[in-house]
Amino acid sequence: MNQMMPLFKKEFIESWRNFKFAAILIVFAIIGVLSPFTALILPDILGMVMDDSGVTVDIPESTSLDSYMQFFSNMNQMGLVIFVIVFGSILTHEFTRNTLVNLVTKGLKRTYVIVVKALFLMLVWTVGYVISAMVAYAYTVYYWDEPVEHLVLAFSMTWLYGLFIISIILLVSTLFTNSFIAVLFSVVAVVIVMLMAGIHPDIAEYMPQYLIGNNVGLLAGDIDAGDVVWPMVITAAVSLVFILLAVIRFKKVPMN
């Protein structure tokens, strides 16, 4: 613990000075604001487009479900991508700048490096995501005041998937220590492989991708709360295994 606290403070100070932490907070807050606003004005935009094209279509009014649909679409795609781009180099930049050599040679346990990196990324992701979700929720209630079921669980699904992405970042960073681009492409490759594997219906319901593909389905009642239990358990277990593998691999990485 004596070694972990200074390392955690270092991560926090660095991310705040280079504006990464603040950037995530700002971007995620914007996502929280824009999602319900987009859902609110989308029927009017579609109506104007249809009028200009001479097509008459009865466009239904937006609902709170449309707001949450916009939020999960934006967060599951744009939000996660931005997070990976901003913090995907959290370990590789240590190798490119050789900042860990002196710390490790002076007795810093390598396990603590991965643990602190993981905890810090989880903190950033959680704080940013909670702010975004709370903002989206507040505006949705203000505009529609239509309650939906299992909202907390639906929010938790994307949050847990974010932790899964963090575990991938840390693991592949120990494999490609000097290349952020390799880390970025590796994360994308893992997601693509999961999407391809998820084509099979018997496999799809147990994949981490199931979590970010069924947020709205849970809110709309298309799936039951019990349907997401196994994918959440599997995602949490795989994330933990990936972090443990990152610790094991990092112990074998040469420090030059």
PDB file of C-alpha atoms in Angstrom:
ATOM      1  CA  MET A   1       0.000   0.000   0.000  1.00  0.00           C
ATOM      2  CA  ASN A   2       2.891   2.376   0.718  1.00  0.00           C
ATOM      3  CA  GLN A   3       4.085   1.869  -2.856  1.00  0.00           C
ATOM      4  CA  MET A   4       0.648   1.996  -4.461  1.00  0.00           C
ATOM      5  CA  MET A   5      -0.547   5.361  -3.143  1.00  0.00           C
ATOM      6  CA  PRO A   6       2.337   7.438  -4.577  1.00  0.00           C
ATOM      7  CA  LEU A   7       1.957   5.600  -7.879  1.00  0.00           C
ATOM      8  CA  PHE A   8      -1.775   6.287  -7.916  1.00  0.00           C
ATOM      9  CA  LYS A   9      -1.167   9.978  -7.175  1.00  0.00           C
ATOM     10  CA  LYS A  10       1.330  10.045 -10.040  1.00  0.00           C
ATOM     11  CA  GLU A  11      -1.296   8.677 -12.431  1.00  0.00           C
ATOM     12  CA  PHE A  12      -3.887  11.182 -11.270  1.00  0.00           C
ATOM     13  CA  ILE A  13      -1.567  14.205 -11.466  1.00  0.00           C
ATOM     14  CA  GLU A  14      -0.245  13.223 -14.889  1.00  0.00           C
ATOM     15  CA  SER A  15      -3.684  12.636 -16.359  1.00  0.00           C
ATOM     16  CA  TRP A  16      -4.948  15.922 -14.975  1.00  0.00           C
ATOM     17  CA  ARG A  17      -1.955  17.939 -16.183  1.00  0.00           C
ATOM     18  CA  ASN A  18      -2.109  16.523 -19.689  1.00  0.00           C
ATOM     19  CA  PHE A  19      -5.887  17.157 -19.716  1.00  0.00           C
ATOM     20  CA  LYS A  20      -6.809  13.496 -20.332  1.00  0.00           C
ATOM     21  CA  PHE A  21      -8.975  13.108 -17.242  1.00  0.00           C
ATOM     22  CA  ALA A  22     -10.711  16.436 -17.850  1.00  0.00           C
ATOM     23  CA  ALA A  23     -11.214  15.579 -21.523  1.00  0.00           C
ATOM     24  CA  ILE A  24     -13.051  12.371 -20.622  1.00  0.00           C
ATOM     25  CA  LEU A  25     -15.247  14.195 -18.109  1.00  0.00           C
ATOM     26  CA  ILE A  26     -16.127  16.895 -20.641  1.00  0.00           C
ATOM     27  CA  VAL A  27     -16.785  14.526 -23.546  1.00  0.00           C
ATOM     28  CA  PHE A  28     -18.870  12.170 -21.441  1.00  0.00           C
ATOM     29  CA  ALA A  29     -20.880  15.065 -20.017  1.00  0.00           C
ATOM     30  CA  ILE A  30     -21.552  16.269 -23.578  1.00  0.00           C
ATOM     31  CA  ILE A  31     -22.747  12.791 -24.508  1.00  0.00           C
ATOM     32  CA  GLY A  32     -25.090  12.897 -21.537  1.00  0.00           C
ATOM     33  CA  VAL A  33     -26.540  16.234 -22.668  1.00  0.00           C
ATOM     34  CA  LEU A  34     -26.763  15.548 -26.401  1.00  0.00           C
ATOM     35  CA  SER A  35     -28.383  12.130 -26.192  1.00  0.00           C
ATOM     36  CA  PRO A  36     -31.810  13.220 -24.841  1.00  0.00           C
ATOM     37  CA  PHE A  37     -31.631  16.460 -26.822  1.00  0.00           C
ATOM     38  CA  THR A  38     -31.077  14.525 -30.051  1.00  0.00           C
ATOM     39  CA  ALA A  39     -33.983  12.232 -29.256  1.00  0.00           C
ATOM     40  CA  LEU A  40     -36.151  15.287 -28.543  1.00  0.00           C
ATOM     41  CA  ILE A  41     -35.522  17.113 -31.829  1.00  0.00           C
ATOM     42  CA  LEU A  42     -35.158  14.096 -34.124  1.00  0.00           C
ATOM     43  CA  PRO A  43     -38.894  13.848 -34.973  1.00  0.00           C
ATOM     44  CA  ASP A  44     -38.925  17.542 -35.968  1.00  0.00           C
ATOM     45  CA  ILE A  45     -35.833  17.095 -38.138  1.00  0.00           C
ATOM     46  CA  LEU A  46     -37.318  14.047 -39.844  1.00  0.00           C
ATOM     47  CA  GLY A  47     -40.569  15.943 -40.326  1.00  0.00           C
ATOM     48  CA  MET A  48     -38.811  18.822 -42.081  1.00  0.00           C
ATOM     49  CA  VAL A  49     -36.876  16.428 -44.288  1.00  0.00           C
ATOM     50  CA  MET A  50     -40.055  14.614 -45.267  1.00  0.00           C
ATOM     51  CA  ASP A  51     -41.855  17.894 -46.007  1.00  0.00           C
ATOM     52  CA  ASP A  52     -39.015  19.052 -48.239  1.00  0.00           C
ATOM     53  CA  SER A  53     -39.099  15.770 -50.148  1.00  0.00           C
ATOM     54  CA  GLY A  54     -42.867  15.919 -50.558  1.00  0.00           C
ATOM     55  CA  VAL A  55     -43.441  12.739 -48.569  1.00  0.00           C
ATOM     56  CA  THR A  56     -46.148  12.671 -45.930  1.00  0.00           C
ATOM     57  CA  VAL A  57     -45.362  10.341 -43.049  1.00  0.00           C
ATOM     58  CA  ASP A  58     -46.814  10.268 -39.561  1.00  0.00           C
ATOM     59  CA  ILE A  59     -43.737  10.498 -37.323  1.00  0.00           C
ATOM     60  CA  PRO A  60     -44.433   9.478 -33.730  1.00  0.00           C
ATOM     61  CA  GLU A  61     -43.325  11.672 -30.860  1.00  0.00           C
ATOM     62  CA  SER A  62     -40.097  10.750 -29.130  1.00  0.00           C
ATOM     63  CA  THR A  63     -40.173   8.978 -25.788  1.00  0.00           C
ATOM     64  CA  SER A  64     -37.833   8.406 -22.892  1.00  0.00           C
ATOM     65  CA  LEU A  65     -36.867   5.094 -24.497  1.00  0.00           C
ATOM     66  CA  ASP A  66     -35.624   7.004 -27.541  1.00  0.00           C
ATOM     67  CA  SER A  67     -33.491   9.139 -25.238  1.00  0.00           C
ATOM     68  CA  TYR A  68     -31.858   6.150 -23.609  1.00  0.00           C
ATOM     69  CA  MET A  69     -31.425   4.541 -27.008  1.00  0.00           C
ATOM     70  CA  GLN A  70     -29.450   7.596 -28.111  1.00  0.00           C
ATOM     71  CA  PHE A  71     -27.392   7.543 -24.928  1.00  0.00           C
ATOM     72  CA  PHE A  72     -26.387   3.901 -25.188  1.00  0.00           C
ATOM     73  CA  SER A  73     -25.692   4.228 -28.891  1.00  0.00           C
ATOM     74  CA  ASN A  74     -23.396   7.200 -28.290  1.00  0.00           C
ATOM     75  CA  MET A  75     -21.673   5.766 -25.231  1.00  0.00           C
ATOM     76  CA  ASN A  76     -21.266   2.211 -26.526  1.00  0.00           C
ATOM     77  CA  GLN A  77     -19.654   3.495 -29.687  1.00  0.00           C
ATOM     78  CA  MET A  78     -18.237   6.996 -29.478  1.00  0.00           C
ATOM     79  CA  GLY A  79     -17.672   7.100 -25.711  1.00  0.00           C
ATOM     80  CA  LEU A  80     -15.761   3.827 -25.509  1.00  0.00           C
ATOM     81  CA  VAL A  81     -13.707   4.654 -28.608  1.00  0.00           C
ATOM     82  CA  ILE A  82     -12.683   8.022 -27.197  1.00  0.00           C
ATOM     83  CA  PHE A  83     -11.771   6.424 -23.878  1.00  0.00           C
ATOM     84  CA  VAL A  84      -9.523   3.866 -25.597  1.00  0.00           C
ATOM     85  CA  ILE A  85      -7.847   6.544 -27.705  1.00  0.00           C
ATOM     86  CA  VAL A  86      -7.237   8.831 -24.727  1.00  0.00           C
ATOM     87  CA  PHE A  87      -6.059   6.237 -22.208  1.00  0.00           C
ATOM     88  CA  GLY A  88      -4.933   3.364 -24.411  1.00  0.00           C
ATOM     89  CA  SER A  89      -1.304   4.458 -24.047  1.00  0.00           C
ATOM     90  CA  ILE A  90      -1.341   4.493 -20.243  1.00  0.00           C
ATOM     91  CA  LEU A  91       1.259   1.724 -20.081  1.00  0.00           C
ATOM     92  CA  THR A  92       3.042   1.957 -23.425  1.00  0.00           C
ATOM     93  CA  HIS A  93       4.103   5.560 -22.824  1.00  0.00           C
ATOM     94  CA  GLU A  94       5.893   4.401 -19.663  1.00  0.00           C
ATOM     95  CA  PHE A  95       8.071   2.146 -21.807  1.00  0.00           C
ATOM     96  CA  THR A  96       8.715   4.717 -24.520  1.00  0.00           C
ATOM     97  CA  ARG A  97       9.863   7.230 -21.896  1.00  0.00           C
ATOM     98  CA  ASN A  98      11.590   4.628 -19.676  1.00  0.00           C
ATOM     99  CA  THR A  99       9.894   6.085 -16.612  1.00  0.00           C
ATOM    100  CA  LEU A 100       9.432   2.719 -14.900  1.00  0.00           C
ATOM    101  CA  VAL A 101      13.066   1.603 -14.981  1.00  0.00           C
ATOM    102  CA  ASN A 102      14.224   3.597 -11.961  1.00  0.00           C
ATOM    103  CA  LEU A 103      11.099   2.770  -9.974  1.00  0.00           C
ATOM    104  CA  VAL A 104      11.369  -0.962 -10.588  1.00  0.00           C
ATOM    105  CA  THR A 105      15.109  -1.083  -9.905  1.00  0.00           C
ATOM    106  CA  LYS A 106      14.496   0.731  -6.610  1.00  0.00           C
ATOM    107  CA  GLY A 107      12.103  -1.963  -5.412  1.00  0.00           C
ATOM    108  CA  LEU A 108       8.704  -1.108  -6.855  1.00  0.00           C
ATOM    109  CA  LYS A 109       6.794  -4.347  -7.304  1.00  0.00           C
ATOM    110  CA  ARG A 110       5.705  -4.857 -10.886  1.00  0.00           C
ATOM    111  CA  THR A 111       2.353  -6.210  -9.737  1.00  0.00           C
ATOM    112  CA  TYR A 112       1.557  -2.828  -8.230  1.00  0.00           C
ATOM    113  CA  VAL A 113       2.118  -1.109 -11.572  1.00  0.00           C
ATOM    114  CA  ILE A 114      -0.632  -3.089 -13.288  1.00  0.00           C
ATOM    115  CA  VAL A 115      -2.946  -2.973 -10.274  1.00  0.00           C
ATOM    116  CA  VAL A 116      -2.629   0.803  -9.963  1.00  0.00           C
ATOM    117  CA  LYS A 117      -3.075   1.322 -13.705  1.00  0.00           C
ATOM    118  CA  ALA A 118      -6.183  -0.857 -13.610  1.00  0.00           C
ATOM    119  CA  LEU A 119      -7.665   0.900 -10.573  1.00  0.00           C
ATOM    120  CA  PHE A 120      -6.963   4.318 -12.034  1.00  0.00           C
ATOM    121  CA  LEU A 121      -8.540   3.486 -15.400  1.00  0.00           C
ATOM    122  CA  MET A 122     -11.546   2.048 -13.592  1.00  0.00           C
ATOM    123  CA  LEU A 123     -11.845   5.238 -11.569  1.00  0.00           C
ATOM    124  CA  VAL A 124     -11.693   7.479 -14.637  1.00  0.00           C
ATOM    125  CA  TRP A 125     -14.164   5.324 -16.540  1.00  0.00           C
ATOM    126  CA  THR A 126     -16.559   5.096 -13.592  1.00  0.00           C
ATOM    127  CA  VAL A 127     -16.524   8.803 -12.759  1.00  0.00           C
ATOM    128  CA  GLY A 128     -16.934   9.843 -16.398  1.00  0.00           C
ATOM    129  CA  TYR A 129     -19.622   7.275 -17.077  1.00  0.00           C
ATOM    130  CA  VAL A 130     -21.634   8.042 -13.935  1.00  0.00           C
ATOM    131  CA  ILE A 131     -21.589  11.760 -14.760  1.00  0.00           C
ATOM    132  CA  SER A 132     -22.748  11.041 -18.313  1.00  0.00           C
ATOM    133  CA  ALA A 133     -25.477   8.652 -17.188  1.00  0.00           C
ATOM    134  CA  MET A 134     -26.744  11.013 -14.490  1.00  0.00           C
ATOM    135  CA  VAL A 135     -26.884  13.939 -16.909  1.00  0.00           C
ATOM    136  CA  ALA A 136     -28.731  11.844 -19.502  1.00  0.00           C
ATOM    137  CA  TYR A 137     -31.130  10.586 -16.835  1.00  0.00           C
ATOM    138  CA  ALA A 138     -31.820  14.081 -15.483  1.00  0.00           C
ATOM    139  CA  TYR A 139     -32.595  15.537 -18.908  1.00  0.00           C
ATOM    140  CA  THR A 140     -34.685  12.510 -19.869  1.00  0.00           C
ATOM    141  CA  VAL A 141     -36.812  12.823 -16.734  1.00  0.00           C
ATOM    142  CA  TYR A 142     -37.128  16.571 -17.346  1.00  0.00           C
ATOM    143  CA  TYR A 143     -38.307  16.195 -20.951  1.00  0.00           C
ATOM    144  CA  TRP A 144     -40.491  13.081 -20.650  1.00  0.00           C
ATOM    145  CA  ASP A 145     -40.841  11.910 -17.039  1.00  0.00           C
ATOM    146  CA  GLU A 146     -41.640   8.408 -18.288  1.00  0.00           C
ATOM    147  CA  PRO A 147     -40.208   5.726 -15.997  1.00  0.00           C
ATOM    148  CA  VAL A 148     -38.570   2.638 -17.464  1.00  0.00           C
ATOM    149  CA  GLU A 149     -37.752  -0.640 -15.786  1.00  0.00           C
ATOM    150  CA  HIS A 150     -34.264  -1.990 -15.051  1.00  0.00           C
ATOM    151  CA  LEU A 151     -32.591   1.352 -15.812  1.00  0.00           C
ATOM    152  CA  VAL A 152     -29.778   0.869 -13.284  1.00  0.00           C
ATOM    153  CA  LEU A 153     -29.084  -2.598 -14.655  1.00  0.00           C
ATOM    154  CA  ALA A 154     -29.047  -1.257 -18.216  1.00  0.00           C
ATOM    155  CA  PHE A 155     -26.532   1.417 -17.189  1.00  0.00           C
ATOM    156  CA  SER A 156     -24.462  -1.228 -15.383  1.00  0.00           C
ATOM    157  CA  MET A 157     -24.161  -3.329 -18.535  1.00  0.00           C
ATOM    158  CA  THR A 158     -22.208  -0.683 -20.427  1.00  0.00           C
ATOM    159  CA  TRP A 159     -20.174   0.176 -17.324  1.00  0.00           C
ATOM    160  CA  LEU A 160     -19.078  -3.445 -16.934  1.00  0.00           C
ATOM    161  CA  TYR A 161     -18.228  -3.669 -20.619  1.00  0.00           C
ATOM    162  CA  GLY A 162     -15.987  -0.637 -20.145  1.00  0.00           C
ATOM    163  CA  LEU A 163     -14.091  -2.499 -17.420  1.00  0.00           C
ATOM    164  CA  PHE A 164     -13.691  -5.387 -19.855  1.00  0.00           C
ATOM    165  CA  ILE A 165     -12.154  -3.028 -22.425  1.00  0.00           C
ATOM    166  CA  ILE A 166      -9.783  -1.722 -19.744  1.00  0.00           C
ATOM    167  CA  SER A 167      -8.583  -5.258 -19.029  1.00  0.00           C
ATOM    168  CA  ILE A 168      -7.882  -5.759 -22.739  1.00  0.00           C
ATOM    169  CA  ILE A 169      -5.901  -2.510 -22.883  1.00  0.00           C
ATOM    170  CA  LEU A 170      -3.686  -3.587 -19.996  1.00  0.00           C
ATOM    171  CA  LEU A 171      -3.102  -7.098 -21.308  1.00  0.00           C
ATOM    172  CA  VAL A 172      -2.183  -6.109 -24.856  1.00  0.00           C
ATOM    173  CA  SER A 173      -0.054  -3.248 -23.507  1.00  0.00           C
ATOM    174  CA  THR A 174       2.179  -5.833 -21.828  1.00  0.00           C
ATOM    175  CA  LEU A 175       2.498  -7.618 -25.173  1.00  0.00           C
ATOM    176  CA  PHE A 176       3.166  -4.535 -27.319  1.00  0.00           C
ATOM    177  CA  THR A 177       5.065  -2.412 -24.840  1.00  0.00           C
ATOM    178  CA  ASN A 178       6.326   0.262 -27.220  1.00  0.00           C
ATOM    179  CA  SER A 179       3.444   0.702 -29.643  1.00  0.00           C
ATOM    180  CA  PHE A 180       0.167   2.412 -28.833  1.00  0.00           C
ATOM    181  CA  ILE A 181      -1.003   1.755 -32.405  1.00  0.00           C
ATOM    182  CA  ALA A 182      -0.521  -1.986 -31.861  1.00  0.00           C
ATOM    183  CA  VAL A 183      -2.526  -1.745 -28.644  1.00  0.00           C
ATOM    184  CA  LEU A 184      -5.301   0.153 -30.410  1.00  0.00           C
ATOM    185  CA  PHE A 185      -5.501  -2.333 -33.276  1.00  0.00           C
ATOM    186  CA  SER A 186      -5.410  -5.241 -30.824  1.00  0.00           C
ATOM    187  CA  VAL A 187      -8.418  -3.891 -28.934  1.00  0.00           C
ATOM    188  CA  VAL A 188     -10.269  -3.440 -32.218  1.00  0.00           C
ATOM    189  CA  ALA A 189      -9.289  -6.957 -33.296  1.00  0.00           C
ATOM    190  CA  VAL A 190     -10.624  -8.478 -30.071  1.00  0.00           C
ATOM    191  CA  VAL A 191     -13.927  -6.636 -30.485  1.00  0.00           C
ATOM    192  CA  ILE A 192     -14.227  -7.774 -34.115  1.00  0.00           C
ATOM    193  CA  VAL A 193     -13.509 -11.393 -33.155  1.00  0.00           C
ATOM    194  CA  MET A 194     -16.222 -11.212 -30.490  1.00  0.00           C
ATOM    195  CA  LEU A 195     -18.670  -9.755 -33.010  1.00  0.00           C
ATOM    196  CA  MET A 196     -17.929 -12.575 -35.434  1.00  0.00           C
ATOM    197  CA  ALA A 197     -18.267 -15.197 -32.698  1.00  0.00           C
ATOM    198  CA  GLY A 198     -21.521 -13.579 -31.616  1.00  0.00           C
ATOM    199  CA  ILE A 199     -23.107 -14.368 -34.972  1.00  0.00           C
ATOM    200  CA  HIS A 200     -23.907 -17.807 -33.598  1.00  0.00           C
ATOM    201  CA  PRO A 201     -27.047 -17.348 -31.458  1.00  0.00           C
ATOM    202  CA  ASP A 202     -26.028 -19.977 -28.914  1.00  0.00           C
ATOM    203  CA  ILE A 203     -22.786 -18.113 -28.244  1.00  0.00           C
ATOM    204  CA  ALA A 204     -23.991 -14.533 -28.559  1.00  0.00           C
ATOM    205  CA  GLU A 205     -25.959 -14.519 -25.302  1.00  0.00           C
ATOM    206  CA  TYR A 206     -22.809 -15.314 -23.317  1.00  0.00           C
ATOM    207  CA  MET A 207     -20.466 -12.817 -24.977  1.00  0.00           C
ATOM    208  CA  PRO A 208     -19.454  -9.443 -23.501  1.00  0.00           C
ATOM    209  CA  GLN A 209     -20.861  -7.816 -26.642  1.00  0.00           C
ATOM    210  CA  TYR A 210     -24.305  -8.945 -25.482  1.00  0.00           C
ATOM    211  CA  LEU A 211     -24.152  -6.300 -22.765  1.00  0.00           C
ATOM    212  CA  ILE A 212     -23.826  -3.314 -25.074  1.00  0.00           C
ATOM    213  CA  GLY A 213     -26.219  -4.732 -27.646  1.00  0.00           C
ATOM    214  CA  ASN A 214     -29.190  -5.201 -25.359  1.00  0.00           C
ATOM    215  CA  ASN A 215     -29.366  -2.145 -23.091  1.00  0.00           C
ATOM    216  CA  VAL A 216     -32.452  -0.820 -24.834  1.00  0.00           C
ATOM    217  CA  GLY A 217     -33.905  -4.314 -25.222  1.00  0.00           C
ATOM    218  CA  LEU A 218     -33.827  -4.648 -21.445  1.00  0.00           C
ATOM    219  CA  LEU A 219     -35.537  -1.285 -20.982  1.00  0.00           C
ATOM    220  CA  ALA A 220     -38.154  -2.091 -23.615  1.00  0.00           C
ATOM    221  CA  GLY A 221     -38.922  -5.466 -22.068  1.00  0.00           C
ATOM    222  CA  ASP A 222     -37.655  -7.455 -25.047  1.00  0.00           C
ATOM    223  CA  ILE A 223     -35.341  -9.388 -22.718  1.00  0.00           C
ATOM    224  CA  ASP A 224     -35.595 -10.168 -19.013  1.00  0.00           C
ATOM    225  CA  ALA A 225     -33.187  -9.066 -16.312  1.00  0.00           C
ATOM    226  CA  GLY A 226     -32.181 -12.684 -15.824  1.00  0.00           C
ATOM    227  CA  ASP A 227     -30.980 -12.862 -19.424  1.00  0.00           C
ATOM    228  CA  VAL A 228     -28.048 -10.561 -18.698  1.00  0.00           C
ATOM    229  CA  VAL A 229     -26.816 -12.316 -15.565  1.00  0.00           C
ATOM    230  CA  TRP A 230     -24.578 -14.834 -17.296  1.00  0.00           C
ATOM    231  CA  PRO A 231     -22.997 -12.398 -19.772  1.00  0.00           C
ATOM    232  CA  MET A 232     -22.277 -10.022 -16.870  1.00  0.00           C
ATOM    233  CA  VAL A 233     -20.714 -12.799 -14.777  1.00  0.00           C
ATOM    234  CA  ILE A 234     -18.651 -14.028 -17.724  1.00  0.00           C
ATOM    235  CA  THR A 235     -17.537 -10.508 -18.633  1.00  0.00           C
ATOM    236  CA  ALA A 236     -16.459  -9.785 -15.056  1.00  0.00           C
ATOM    237  CA  ALA A 237     -14.601 -13.108 -14.821  1.00  0.00           C
ATOM    238  CA  VAL A 238     -12.824 -12.644 -18.149  1.00  0.00           C
ATOM    239  CA  SER A 239     -11.845  -9.094 -17.192  1.00  0.00           C
ATOM    240  CA  LEU A 240     -10.280 -10.347 -13.966  1.00  0.00           C
ATOM    241  CA  VAL A 241      -8.426 -13.109 -15.829  1.00  0.00           C
ATOM    242  CA  PHE A 242      -7.079 -10.604 -18.361  1.00  0.00           C
ATOM    243  CA  ILE A 243      -5.767  -8.363 -15.581  1.00  0.00           C
ATOM    244  CA  LEU A 244      -4.118 -11.335 -13.882  1.00  0.00           C
ATOM    245  CA  LEU A 245      -2.533 -12.323 -17.196  1.00  0.00           C
ATOM    246  CA  ALA A 246      -1.332  -8.730 -17.597  1.00  0.00           C
ATOM    247  CA  VAL A 247       0.341  -8.937 -14.174  1.00  0.00           C
ATOM    248  CA  ILE A 248       2.022 -12.239 -15.058  1.00  0.00           C
ATOM    249  CA  ARG A 249       3.185 -10.997 -18.437  1.00  0.00           C
ATOM    250  CA  PHE A 250       4.413  -7.673 -17.059  1.00  0.00           C
ATOM    251  CA  LYS A 251       6.688  -9.470 -14.609  1.00  0.00           C
ATOM    252  CA  LYS A 252       8.501 -10.990 -17.593  1.00  0.00           C
ATOM    253  CA  VAL A 253       8.879  -7.790 -19.606  1.00  0.00           C
ATOM    254  CA  PRO A 254      12.535  -6.689 -19.696  1.00  0.00           C
ATOM    255  CA  MET A 255      13.299  -3.237 -18.334  1.00  0.00           C
ATOM    256  CA  ASN A 256      16.062  -1.551 -20.330  1.00  0.00           C
TER     257      ASN A 256
END
